[in-house]
Structure formats: structure tokens, C-alpha cells
CSV table of C-alpha atoms in Angstrom, one decimal:
chain,number,residue,atom,x,y,z
A,941,GLN,CA,100.3,115.7,36.5
A,942,ALA,CA,101.2,119.4,36.9
A,943,ALA,CA,100.4,119.7,40.6
A,944,ASP,CA,102.7,116.7,41.0
A,945,SER,CA,105.4,118.4,39.3
A,946,LYS,CA,105.0,121.7,41.0
A,947,ARG,CA,105.3,119.9,44.1
A,948,GLU,CA,108.4,118.2,43.4
A,949,GLN,CA,109.9,121.2,42.0
A,950,PHE,CA,109.2,122.8,45.3
A,951,ARG,CA,110.7,120.2,47.4
A,952,GLN,CA,113.8,120.3,45.6
A,953,TYR,CA,113.8,123.9,46.4
A,954,LEU,CA,113.6,123.1,49.9
A,955,GLU,CA,116.3,120.3,49.6
A,956,LYS,CA,118.6,122.7,47.9
A,957,SER,CA,118.1,125.2,50.3
A,958,GLY,CA,118.8,123.5,53.5
A,959,VAL,CA,115.4,124.0,54.9
A,960,LEU,CA,114.4,120.0,54.8
A,961,ASP,CA,117.7,119.4,56.8
A,962,MET,CA,117.4,122.3,59.2
A,963,LEU,CA,113.6,121.1,59.9
A,964,THR,CA,114.6,117.6,60.3
A,965,LYS,CA,117.6,118.3,62.8
A,966,VAL,CA,115.0,120.7,64.8
A,967,LEU,CA,112.4,118.1,64.6
A,968,VAL,CA,114.7,115.5,65.9
A,969,ALA,CA,116.1,117.6,68.6
A,970,LEU,CA,112.3,117.8,69.9
A,971,TYR,CA,112.0,114.3,69.5
A,972,GLU,CA,114.9,113.6,71.5
A,973,GLU,CA,114.2,116.2,74.3
A,974,PRO,CA,113.9,114.3,77.5
A,975,GLU,CA,111.3,116.6,79.0
A,976,LYS,CA,109.0,117.9,76.2
A,977,PRO,CA,108.5,121.8,76.3
A,978,ASP,CA,105.3,123.1,77.0
A,979,SER,CA,105.0,124.8,73.6
A,980,ALA,CA,106.7,122.7,70.8
A,981,LEU,CA,105.8,125.9,68.6
A,982,ASP,CA,108.2,128.0,71.0
A,983,PHE,CA,110.9,125.4,70.8
A,984,LEU,CA,110.9,125.3,66.9
A,985,LYS,CA,111.0,129.1,66.9
A,986,HIS,CA,113.9,129.4,69.2
A,987,HIS,CA,116.0,126.7,67.3
A,988,LEU,CA,115.2,128.1,64.1
A,989,GLY,CA,115.9,131.7,65.0
A,990,ALA,CA,119.3,130.9,66.4
A,991,SER,CA,120.2,129.6,62.9
A,992,ALA,CA,118.7,132.4,61.0
A,993,PRO,CA,120.6,135.1,59.4
A,994,GLU,CA,121.1,137.9,61.9
A,995,ASN,CA,119.5,141.5,61.7
A,996,PRO,CA,122.5,143.8,60.7
A,997,GLU,CA,121.3,146.0,63.7
A,998,VAL,CA,122.3,142.9,65.8
A,999,GLU,CA,125.8,142.8,64.7
A,1000,THR,CA,126.1,146.9,65.3
A,1001,LEU,CA,124.9,146.6,68.9
A,1002,ARG,CA,127.3,143.6,69.3
A,1003,MET,CA,130.0,146.2,68.1
A,1004,GLU,CA,128.8,148.9,70.6
A,1005,VAL,CA,128.8,146.3,73.4
A,1006,ALA,CA,132.6,145.8,72.8
A,1007,ASP,CA,133.4,149.0,72.3
A,1008,MET,CA,131.9,149.5,75.8
A,1009,LYS,CA,133.7,146.9,77.1
A,1010,GLU,CA,136.9,148.6,76.2
A,1011,LYS,CA,135.9,151.5,77.5
A,1012,TYR,CA,134.8,150.3,80.7
A,1013,GLU,CA,138.0,148.2,81.3
A,1014,ALA,CA,139.9,151.5,80.8
A,1015,VAL,CA,137.7,153.7,83.3
A,1016,LEU,CA,138.6,150.7,85.9
A,1017,GLU,CA,142.2,150.7,85.1
A,1018,GLU,CA,142.4,154.5,85.3
A,1019,ASN,CA,140.3,154.3,88.4
A,1020,LYS,CA,142.8,151.7,90.4
A,1021,LYS,CA,145.6,154.2,89.5
A,1022,LEU,CA,143.9,157.3,90.9
A,1023,LYS,CA,143.1,155.4,93.7
A,1024,THR,CA,146.6,154.8,94.2
A,1025,LYS,CA,147.6,158.2,93.4
A,1026,VAL,CA,144.9,159.4,96.5
A,1027,THR,CA,146.4,156.9,99.1
A,1028,VAL,CA,149.9,158.2,98.7
A,1029,TYR,CA,148.9,161.8,99.3
């Protein structure tokens, strides 16, 4: 009886935390795939990993990329203006 009680508590924990719902959604997605992937485990890892909390380093890298894109656009604009000046002279 104690084992059944622990199982039930664990099941309730998984349900409250959304784990059962997430696993069900991923397994349904795998079931509905018209062409089954070679590796079901990789499919699960990919789909579960996409919704996992992100590593703080990833957010830092995203910010760096956004900053670099802004700088790149500014350099392109400056380059365009300088090319125009050069053709005038």
C-alpha cells in the first residue's frame, strides 16, 4: 500500500508540474508524424529540449547577436555614404 501511495503522489506531482501533459503532447506529435524519424529518442529530445528552460548563456548570446546586427547595419550605412562621397570626388 505504501508503494501505491508513493506512486500516486509521484503521478500527482508529474501532473501538477505539467510533465505528463508535455510528454503526452510530444508522444502524440511523434504518433502523428507521417514519416517516423529514424530515432524516436532524438525526436523526443528535440521536442522536449525546445520547450525546456533556456540556459542564461543563450540569452546573453542572443543579445550579443542583436547588438552585432545593429553595428553591422550601421557599418553598411556608413559604407554606403562613404562610397557616395568617393564617387563625387
